[in-house]
Coordinates of C-alpha atoms in Angstrom, one line a residue:
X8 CA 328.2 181.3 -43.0
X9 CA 328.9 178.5 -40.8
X10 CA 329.5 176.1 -43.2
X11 CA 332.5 173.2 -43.4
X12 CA 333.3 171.6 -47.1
X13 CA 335.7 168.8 -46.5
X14 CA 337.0 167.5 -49.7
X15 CA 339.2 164.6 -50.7
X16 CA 339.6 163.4 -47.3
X17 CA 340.3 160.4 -46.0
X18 CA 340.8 161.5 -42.0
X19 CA 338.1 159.3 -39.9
X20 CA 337.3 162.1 -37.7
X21 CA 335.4 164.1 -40.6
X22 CA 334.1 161.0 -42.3
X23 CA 333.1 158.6 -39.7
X24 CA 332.1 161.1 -37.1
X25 CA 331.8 164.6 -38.5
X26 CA 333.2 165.6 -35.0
X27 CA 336.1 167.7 -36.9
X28 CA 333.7 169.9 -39.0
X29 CA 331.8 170.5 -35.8
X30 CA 334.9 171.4 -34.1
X31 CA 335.8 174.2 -36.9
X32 CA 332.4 175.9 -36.0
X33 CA 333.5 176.2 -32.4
X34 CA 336.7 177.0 -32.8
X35 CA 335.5 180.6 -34.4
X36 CA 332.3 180.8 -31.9
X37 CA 335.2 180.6 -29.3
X38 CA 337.6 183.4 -30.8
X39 CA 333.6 185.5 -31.2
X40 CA 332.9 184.8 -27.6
X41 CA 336.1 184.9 -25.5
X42 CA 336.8 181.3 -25.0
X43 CA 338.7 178.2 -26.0
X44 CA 337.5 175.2 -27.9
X45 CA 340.5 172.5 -27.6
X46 CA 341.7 168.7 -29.0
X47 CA 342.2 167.6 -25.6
X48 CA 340.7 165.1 -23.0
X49 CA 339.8 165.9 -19.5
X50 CA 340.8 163.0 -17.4
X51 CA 340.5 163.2 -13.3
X52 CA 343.7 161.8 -11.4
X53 CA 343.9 160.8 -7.8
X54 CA 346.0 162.5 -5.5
X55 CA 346.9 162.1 -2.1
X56 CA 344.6 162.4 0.9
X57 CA 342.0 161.7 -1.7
X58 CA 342.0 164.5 -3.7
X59 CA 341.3 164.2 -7.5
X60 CA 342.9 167.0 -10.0
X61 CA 341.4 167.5 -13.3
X62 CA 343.9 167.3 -16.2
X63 CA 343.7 167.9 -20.1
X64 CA 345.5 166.9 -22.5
X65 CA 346.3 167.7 -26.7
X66 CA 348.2 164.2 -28.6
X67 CA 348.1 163.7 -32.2
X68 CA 346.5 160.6 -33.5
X69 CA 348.4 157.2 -32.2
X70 CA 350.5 160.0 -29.7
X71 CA 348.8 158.2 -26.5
X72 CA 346.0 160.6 -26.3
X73 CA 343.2 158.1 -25.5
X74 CA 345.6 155.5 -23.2
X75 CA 346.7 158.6 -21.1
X76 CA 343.1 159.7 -20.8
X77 CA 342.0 156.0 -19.5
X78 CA 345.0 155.3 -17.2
X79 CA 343.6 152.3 -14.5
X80 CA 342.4 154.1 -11.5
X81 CA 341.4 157.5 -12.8
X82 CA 338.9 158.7 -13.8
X83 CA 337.7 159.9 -17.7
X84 CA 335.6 163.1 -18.6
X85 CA 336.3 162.9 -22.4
X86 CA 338.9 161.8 -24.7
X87 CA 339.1 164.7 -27.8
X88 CA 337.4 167.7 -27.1
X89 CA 337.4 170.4 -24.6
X90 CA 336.0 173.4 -23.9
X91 CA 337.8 175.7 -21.5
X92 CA 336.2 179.3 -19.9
X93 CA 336.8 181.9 -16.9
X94 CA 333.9 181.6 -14.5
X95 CA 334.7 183.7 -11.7
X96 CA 338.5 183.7 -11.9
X97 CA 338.8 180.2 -12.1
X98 CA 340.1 178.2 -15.5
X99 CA 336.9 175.6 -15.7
X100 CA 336.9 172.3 -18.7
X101 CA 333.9 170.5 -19.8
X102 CA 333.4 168.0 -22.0
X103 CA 330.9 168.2 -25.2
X104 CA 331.2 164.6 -26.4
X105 CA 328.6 161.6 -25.6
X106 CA 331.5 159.0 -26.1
X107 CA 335.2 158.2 -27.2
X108 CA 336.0 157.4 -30.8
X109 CA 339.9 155.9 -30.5
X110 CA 342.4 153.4 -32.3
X111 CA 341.8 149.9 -31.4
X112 CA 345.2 149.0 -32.7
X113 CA 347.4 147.7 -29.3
X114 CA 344.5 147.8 -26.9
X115 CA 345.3 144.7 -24.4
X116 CA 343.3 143.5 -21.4
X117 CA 346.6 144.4 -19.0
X118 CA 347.3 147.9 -20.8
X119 CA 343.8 149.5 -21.1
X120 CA 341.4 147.5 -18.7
X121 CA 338.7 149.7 -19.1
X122 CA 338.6 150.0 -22.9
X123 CA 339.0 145.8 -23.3
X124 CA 336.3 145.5 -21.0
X125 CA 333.7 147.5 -22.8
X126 CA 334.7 146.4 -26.2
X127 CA 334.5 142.8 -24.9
X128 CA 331.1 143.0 -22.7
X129 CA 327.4 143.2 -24.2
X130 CA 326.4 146.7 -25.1
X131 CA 327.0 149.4 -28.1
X132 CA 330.1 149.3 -29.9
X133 CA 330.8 150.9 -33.3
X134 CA 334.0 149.3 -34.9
X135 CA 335.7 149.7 -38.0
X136 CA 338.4 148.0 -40.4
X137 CA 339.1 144.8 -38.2
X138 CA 338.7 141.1 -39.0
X139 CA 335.5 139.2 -37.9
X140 CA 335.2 136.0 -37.6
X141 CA 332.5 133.7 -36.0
X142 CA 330.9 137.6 -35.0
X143 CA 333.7 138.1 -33.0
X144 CA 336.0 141.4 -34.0
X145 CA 340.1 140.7 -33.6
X146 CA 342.2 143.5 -34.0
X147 CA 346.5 144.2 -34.3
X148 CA 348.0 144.1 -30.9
X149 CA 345.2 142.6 -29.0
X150 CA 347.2 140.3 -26.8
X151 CA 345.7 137.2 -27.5
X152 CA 346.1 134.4 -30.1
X153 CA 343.7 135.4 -33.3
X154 CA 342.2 133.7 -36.1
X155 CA 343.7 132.5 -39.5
X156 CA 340.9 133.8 -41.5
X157 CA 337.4 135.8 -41.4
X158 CA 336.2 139.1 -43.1
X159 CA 338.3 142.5 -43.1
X160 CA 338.5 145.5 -45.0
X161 CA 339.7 143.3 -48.0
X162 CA 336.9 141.1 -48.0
X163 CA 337.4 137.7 -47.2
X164 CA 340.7 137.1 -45.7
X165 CA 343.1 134.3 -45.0
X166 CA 346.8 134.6 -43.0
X167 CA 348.8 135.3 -46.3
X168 CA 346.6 137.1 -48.7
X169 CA 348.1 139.5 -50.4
X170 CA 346.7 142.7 -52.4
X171 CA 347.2 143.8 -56.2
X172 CA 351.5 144.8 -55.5
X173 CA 352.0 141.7 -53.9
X174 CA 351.9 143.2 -49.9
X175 CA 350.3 141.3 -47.0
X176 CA 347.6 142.4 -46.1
X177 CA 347.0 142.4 -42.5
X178 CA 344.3 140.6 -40.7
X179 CA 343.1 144.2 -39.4
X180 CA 343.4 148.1 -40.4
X181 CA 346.6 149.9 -38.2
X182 CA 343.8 152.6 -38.1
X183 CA 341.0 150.7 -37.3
X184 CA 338.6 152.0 -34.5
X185 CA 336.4 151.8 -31.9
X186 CA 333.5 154.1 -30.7
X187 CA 331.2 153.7 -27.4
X188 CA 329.4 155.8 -24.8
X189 CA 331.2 157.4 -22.5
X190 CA 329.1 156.4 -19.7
X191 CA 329.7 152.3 -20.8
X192 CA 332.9 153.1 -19.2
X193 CA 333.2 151.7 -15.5
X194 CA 335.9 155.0 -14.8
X195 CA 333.3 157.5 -16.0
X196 CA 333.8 160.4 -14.3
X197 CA 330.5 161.5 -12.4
X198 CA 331.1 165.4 -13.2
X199 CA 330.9 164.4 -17.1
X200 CA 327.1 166.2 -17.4
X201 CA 327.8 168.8 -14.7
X202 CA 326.8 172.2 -16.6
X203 CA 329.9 174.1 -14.5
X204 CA 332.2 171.4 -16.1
X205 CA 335.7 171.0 -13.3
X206 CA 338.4 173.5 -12.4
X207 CA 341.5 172.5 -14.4
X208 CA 344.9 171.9 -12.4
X209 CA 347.0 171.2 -15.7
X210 CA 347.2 171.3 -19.4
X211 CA 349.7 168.3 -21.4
X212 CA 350.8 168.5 -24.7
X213 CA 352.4 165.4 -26.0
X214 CA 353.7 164.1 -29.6
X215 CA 356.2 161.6 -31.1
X216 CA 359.3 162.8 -29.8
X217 CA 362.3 160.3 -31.0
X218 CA 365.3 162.3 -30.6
X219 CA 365.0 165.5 -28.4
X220 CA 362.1 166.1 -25.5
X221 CA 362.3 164.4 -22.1
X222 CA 359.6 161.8 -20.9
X223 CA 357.8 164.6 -19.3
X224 CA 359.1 168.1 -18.3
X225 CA 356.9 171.2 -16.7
X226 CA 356.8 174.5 -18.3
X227 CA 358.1 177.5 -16.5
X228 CA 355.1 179.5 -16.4
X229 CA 352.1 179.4 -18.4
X230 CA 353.4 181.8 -21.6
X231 CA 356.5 179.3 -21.4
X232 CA 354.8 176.1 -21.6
X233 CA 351.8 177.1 -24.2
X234 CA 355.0 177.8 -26.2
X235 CA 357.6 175.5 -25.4
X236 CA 355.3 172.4 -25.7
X237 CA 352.1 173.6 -27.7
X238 CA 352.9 175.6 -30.1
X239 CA 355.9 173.7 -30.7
X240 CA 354.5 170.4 -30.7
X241 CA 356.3 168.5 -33.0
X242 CA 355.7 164.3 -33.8
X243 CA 356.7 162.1 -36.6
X244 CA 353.6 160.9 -38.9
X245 CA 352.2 157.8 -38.2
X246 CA 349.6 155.4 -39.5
X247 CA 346.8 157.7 -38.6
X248 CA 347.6 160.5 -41.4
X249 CA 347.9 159.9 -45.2
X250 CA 351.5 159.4 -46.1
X251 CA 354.8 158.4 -45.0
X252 CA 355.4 157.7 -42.0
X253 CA 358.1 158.5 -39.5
X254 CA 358.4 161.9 -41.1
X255 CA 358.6 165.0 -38.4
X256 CA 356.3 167.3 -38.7
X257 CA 354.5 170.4 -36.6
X258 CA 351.6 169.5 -35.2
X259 CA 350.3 173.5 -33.2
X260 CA 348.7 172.1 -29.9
X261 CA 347.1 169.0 -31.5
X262 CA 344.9 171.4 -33.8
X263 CA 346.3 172.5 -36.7
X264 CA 344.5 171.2 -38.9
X265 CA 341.1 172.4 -37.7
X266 CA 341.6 175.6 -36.6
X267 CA 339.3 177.6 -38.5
X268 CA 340.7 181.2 -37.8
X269 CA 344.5 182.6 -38.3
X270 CA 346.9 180.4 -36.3
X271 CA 348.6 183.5 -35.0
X272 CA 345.0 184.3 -33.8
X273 CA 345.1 181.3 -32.3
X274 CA 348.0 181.0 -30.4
X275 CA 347.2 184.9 -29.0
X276 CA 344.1 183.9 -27.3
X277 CA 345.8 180.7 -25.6
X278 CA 348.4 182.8 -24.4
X279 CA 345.8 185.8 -23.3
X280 CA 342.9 183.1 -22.0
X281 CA 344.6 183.0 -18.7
X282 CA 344.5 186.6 -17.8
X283 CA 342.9 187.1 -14.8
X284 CA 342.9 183.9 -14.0
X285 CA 343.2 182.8 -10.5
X286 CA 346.1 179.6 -10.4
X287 CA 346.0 178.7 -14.5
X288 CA 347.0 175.5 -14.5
X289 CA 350.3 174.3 -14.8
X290 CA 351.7 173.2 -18.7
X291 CA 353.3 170.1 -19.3
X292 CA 354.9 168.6 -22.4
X293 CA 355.4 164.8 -22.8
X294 CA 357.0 162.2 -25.1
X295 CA 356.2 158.4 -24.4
X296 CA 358.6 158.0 -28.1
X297 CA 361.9 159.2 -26.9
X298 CA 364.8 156.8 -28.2
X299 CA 368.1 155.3 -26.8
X300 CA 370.5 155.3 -29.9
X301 CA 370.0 151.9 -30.8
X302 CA 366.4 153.0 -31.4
X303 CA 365.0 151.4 -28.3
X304 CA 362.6 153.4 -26.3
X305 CA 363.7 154.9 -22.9
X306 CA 360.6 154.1 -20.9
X307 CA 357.5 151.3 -20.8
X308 CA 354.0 151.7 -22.4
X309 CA 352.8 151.9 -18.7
X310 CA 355.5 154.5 -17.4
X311 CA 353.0 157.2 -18.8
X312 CA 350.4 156.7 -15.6
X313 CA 354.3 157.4 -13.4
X314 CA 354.6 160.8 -15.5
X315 CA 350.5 161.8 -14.9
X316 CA 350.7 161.0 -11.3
X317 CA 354.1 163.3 -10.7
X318 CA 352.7 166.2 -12.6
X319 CA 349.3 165.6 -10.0
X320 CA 351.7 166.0 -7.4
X321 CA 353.6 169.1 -9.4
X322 CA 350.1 170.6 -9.2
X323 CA 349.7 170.8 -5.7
X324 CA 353.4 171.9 -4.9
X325 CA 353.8 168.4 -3.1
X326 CA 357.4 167.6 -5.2
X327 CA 360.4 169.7 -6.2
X328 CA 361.9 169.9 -9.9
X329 CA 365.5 169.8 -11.2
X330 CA 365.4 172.7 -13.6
X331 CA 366.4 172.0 -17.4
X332 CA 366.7 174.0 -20.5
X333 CA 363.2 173.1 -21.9
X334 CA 361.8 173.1 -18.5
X335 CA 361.0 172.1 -14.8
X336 CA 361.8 167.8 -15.1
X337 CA 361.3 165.1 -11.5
X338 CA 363.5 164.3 -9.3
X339 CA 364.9 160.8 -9.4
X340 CA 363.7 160.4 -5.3
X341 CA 360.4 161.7 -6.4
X342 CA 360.0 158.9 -9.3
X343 CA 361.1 155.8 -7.3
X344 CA 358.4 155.8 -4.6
X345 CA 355.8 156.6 -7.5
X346 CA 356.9 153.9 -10.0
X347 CA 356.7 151.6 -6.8
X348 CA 353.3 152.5 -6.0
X349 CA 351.6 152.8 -9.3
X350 CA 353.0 150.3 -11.4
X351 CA 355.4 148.1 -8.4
X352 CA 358.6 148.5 -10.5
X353 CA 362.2 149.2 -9.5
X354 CA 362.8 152.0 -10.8
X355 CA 366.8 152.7 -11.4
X356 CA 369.1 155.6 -11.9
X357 CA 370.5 154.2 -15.1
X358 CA 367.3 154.3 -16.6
X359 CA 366.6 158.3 -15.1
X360 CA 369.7 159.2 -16.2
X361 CA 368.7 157.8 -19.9
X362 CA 365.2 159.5 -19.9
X363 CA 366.0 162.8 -18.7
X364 CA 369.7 163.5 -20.5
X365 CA 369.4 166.5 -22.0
X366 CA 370.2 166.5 -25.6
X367 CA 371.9 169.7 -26.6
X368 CA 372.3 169.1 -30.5
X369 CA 368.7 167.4 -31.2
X370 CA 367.3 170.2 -28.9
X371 CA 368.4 172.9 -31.2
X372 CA 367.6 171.1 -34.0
X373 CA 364.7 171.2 -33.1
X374 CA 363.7 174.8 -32.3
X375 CA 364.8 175.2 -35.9
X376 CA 362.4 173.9 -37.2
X377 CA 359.5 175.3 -34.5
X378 CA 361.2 178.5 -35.9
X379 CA 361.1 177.9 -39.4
X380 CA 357.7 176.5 -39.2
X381 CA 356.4 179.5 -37.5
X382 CA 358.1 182.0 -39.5
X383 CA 356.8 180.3 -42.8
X384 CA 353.2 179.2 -41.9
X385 CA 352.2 181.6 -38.7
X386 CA 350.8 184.8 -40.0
X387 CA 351.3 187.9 -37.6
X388 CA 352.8 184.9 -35.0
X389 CA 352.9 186.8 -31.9
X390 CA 356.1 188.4 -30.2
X391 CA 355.6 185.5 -27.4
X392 CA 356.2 182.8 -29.8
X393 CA 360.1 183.8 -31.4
X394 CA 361.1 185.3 -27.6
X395 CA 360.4 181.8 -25.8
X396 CA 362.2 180.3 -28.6
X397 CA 365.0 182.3 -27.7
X398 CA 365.3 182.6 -24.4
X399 CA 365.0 178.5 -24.8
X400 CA 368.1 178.0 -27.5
X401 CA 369.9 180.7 -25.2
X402 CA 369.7 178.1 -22.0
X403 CA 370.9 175.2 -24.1
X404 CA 373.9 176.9 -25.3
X405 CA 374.8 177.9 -22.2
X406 CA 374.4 174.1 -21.0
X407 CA 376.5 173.4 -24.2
X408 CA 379.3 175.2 -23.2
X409 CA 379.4 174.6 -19.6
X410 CA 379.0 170.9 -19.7
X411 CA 378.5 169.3 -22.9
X412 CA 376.0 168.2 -25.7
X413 CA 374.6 165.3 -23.6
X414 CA 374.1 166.7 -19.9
X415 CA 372.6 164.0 -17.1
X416 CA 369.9 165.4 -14.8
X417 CA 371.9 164.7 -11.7
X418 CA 374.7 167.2 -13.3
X419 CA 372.0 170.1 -13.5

């Protein structure tokens, strides 16, 4: 009937915005109609030569979706949904959305120019569950000294007020957000209305990662990746769902909890969308949340825009890969003239070495659960699904037994 109930809920993206509900309706028009309707931005990266490759992306909530998709320099088509077709053998993207909806929580002048400088500039902004004061909005992680008092989500607040169990209560909302037009933005990309939408040179699948996946790793074909990375995205729970947080949890391509048709279905036309498909783009997995074990992350806030630009040049054929269990992961020459050019950092081996080990024990541990989860929740999962899973814990015991449970990258 085309119709969407959404009960009980408290998730912003189907009370605030009703985007979510929309996004159910396409979701089965798509399975009807031979296409894919996708939780992912479209951002457009620079290349050499002055190239610029299209790349989408699929991040849970506070995962790095909207920071990835505004990275200084490039260029934004959307920041949550994307529609994917085959136009004449070629895998095309285009975005649906008039504007971004995103966390404000973190969002800094240095870290996400373009975002500060439309939230802080005349114009239309929608914002929610921050503190105002003198009608200005302050919000957690903003970089700059804010006030001792104002009006919040509590009501009037003051630095120290407390609600009814005797907690703090902060002078914002960790899930407070922003909303603006997409064409506010100064990086706007000028295909956004362009009725062909762009061709797409990659698809990223990213998640909060503590113990197991690499920074960023390339799948080995397209089966391996949708797989590997999508369908096994996996990322502890943060502020932005109901709940504990810091729980792991699957999270199937950034769209579980919308998909409006069987999740086996699902996953089958992802893995049959590409056929006859001339160059389907390359799949990618991130994880901006992996931990030393002292519970330190590997690698900056700002390392992210290093990752995006290698997996530009992956596109293209311009750089090798070292070959890992989980997949294709850079070169230590490669990253040290990019993290020089993009962000003007020394970039050393200790800290390659500590990103890109490859850890045998929380890899495993891992697949178990993408197994179990898909054996339990995955109706009529296909074949695909359990033999990439395999063939995956297969290479990792090999590794285990010819060189350890903690491998570097310069001993693969």
């Amino acid at each position: 009937t085309d119709t969407v109930y959404s009960v009980n809920t408290q998730y912003a993206g189907n009370t605030v915005g009703l985007k979510k509900l929309a996004l159910r309706l396409t979701i089965r028009k798509a399975d009807r109609e031979g296409w894919l309707a996708e939780h992912m931005f479209i951002s457009g990266v620079h290349g050499p030569g002055g190239r610029k490759t299209y790349l989408a992306g699929a991040f849970p909530s506070a995962c790095g979706k909207t920071s990835t998709a505004m990275l200084p320099g490039e260029t934004i088509m959307g920041d949550d949904i994307a529609y994917f077709r085959s136009i004449d053998g070629r895998f095309r993207a285009v975005n649906a959305e008039a504007g971004i909806f995103g966390i404000i929580q973190n969002v800094t002048a240095k870290d996400d120019p373009a975002i500060w400088d439309v939230l802080n500039k005349p114009g239309e902004v929608i914002l929610s569950n921050l503190l105002i004061t003198d009608g200005r909005p302050y919000w957690l992680g903003m970089g700059t000294e804010t006030p001792k008092n104002g009006v919040n989500f509590s009501g009037e607040w003051v630095e120290g007020k407390k609600d009814a169990k005797g907690n703090p209560i902060p002078l914002a909302h960790k899930n407070a957000r922003y909303a603006v037009k997409l064409d506010a933005l100064t990086n706007c990309d000028p295909e956004l209305e362009s009725p062909d939408g762009v061709v797409l040179g990659a698809v990223i699948y990213g998640g909060r990662d503590p113990k197991a996946y690499v920074p960023v790793q390339q799948g080995f074909d397209w089966t391996h990746g949708i797989v590997a990375y999508g369908a096994s995205l996996e990322t502890e729970t943060t502020f932005a769902t109901v709940g504990k947080e810091g729980v792991p949890e699957i999270n199937l391509m950034s769209i579980q909890d919308f998909v409006a048709i069987p999740l086996g279905k699902y996953i089958r036309n992802n893995l049959e969308f590409v056929r006859g498909i001339e160059n389907p783009p390359l799949v990618f997995g991130v994880n901006y949340f992996l931990r030393d074990k002292d519970g330190r992350f590997v690698n900056g806030v700002r390392d992210k825009h290093v990752w995006v630009k290698w997996m530009e040049l992956r596109v293209h054929g311009d750089v090798d890969a070292v070959t890992a269990p989980t997949g294709l992961i850079p070169k230590y020459q490669d990253l040290v003239p990019l993290f020089r050019a993009v962000l003007d950092k020394d970039y050393s081996e200790d800290d390659y070495v500590s990103q890109f080990t490859v850890r045998v024990p929380e890899n495993l541990a891992k697949l178990d659960r993408v197994e179990k989860f898909h054996r339990e929740n995955v109706a009529d999962a296909p074949d695909a699904v359990f033999n990439v899973l395999k063939a995956q814990r297969n290479r990792l015991q090999q590794l285990r037994q010819a060189k350890g449970d903690y491998v570097s990258p310069v001993d693969l």
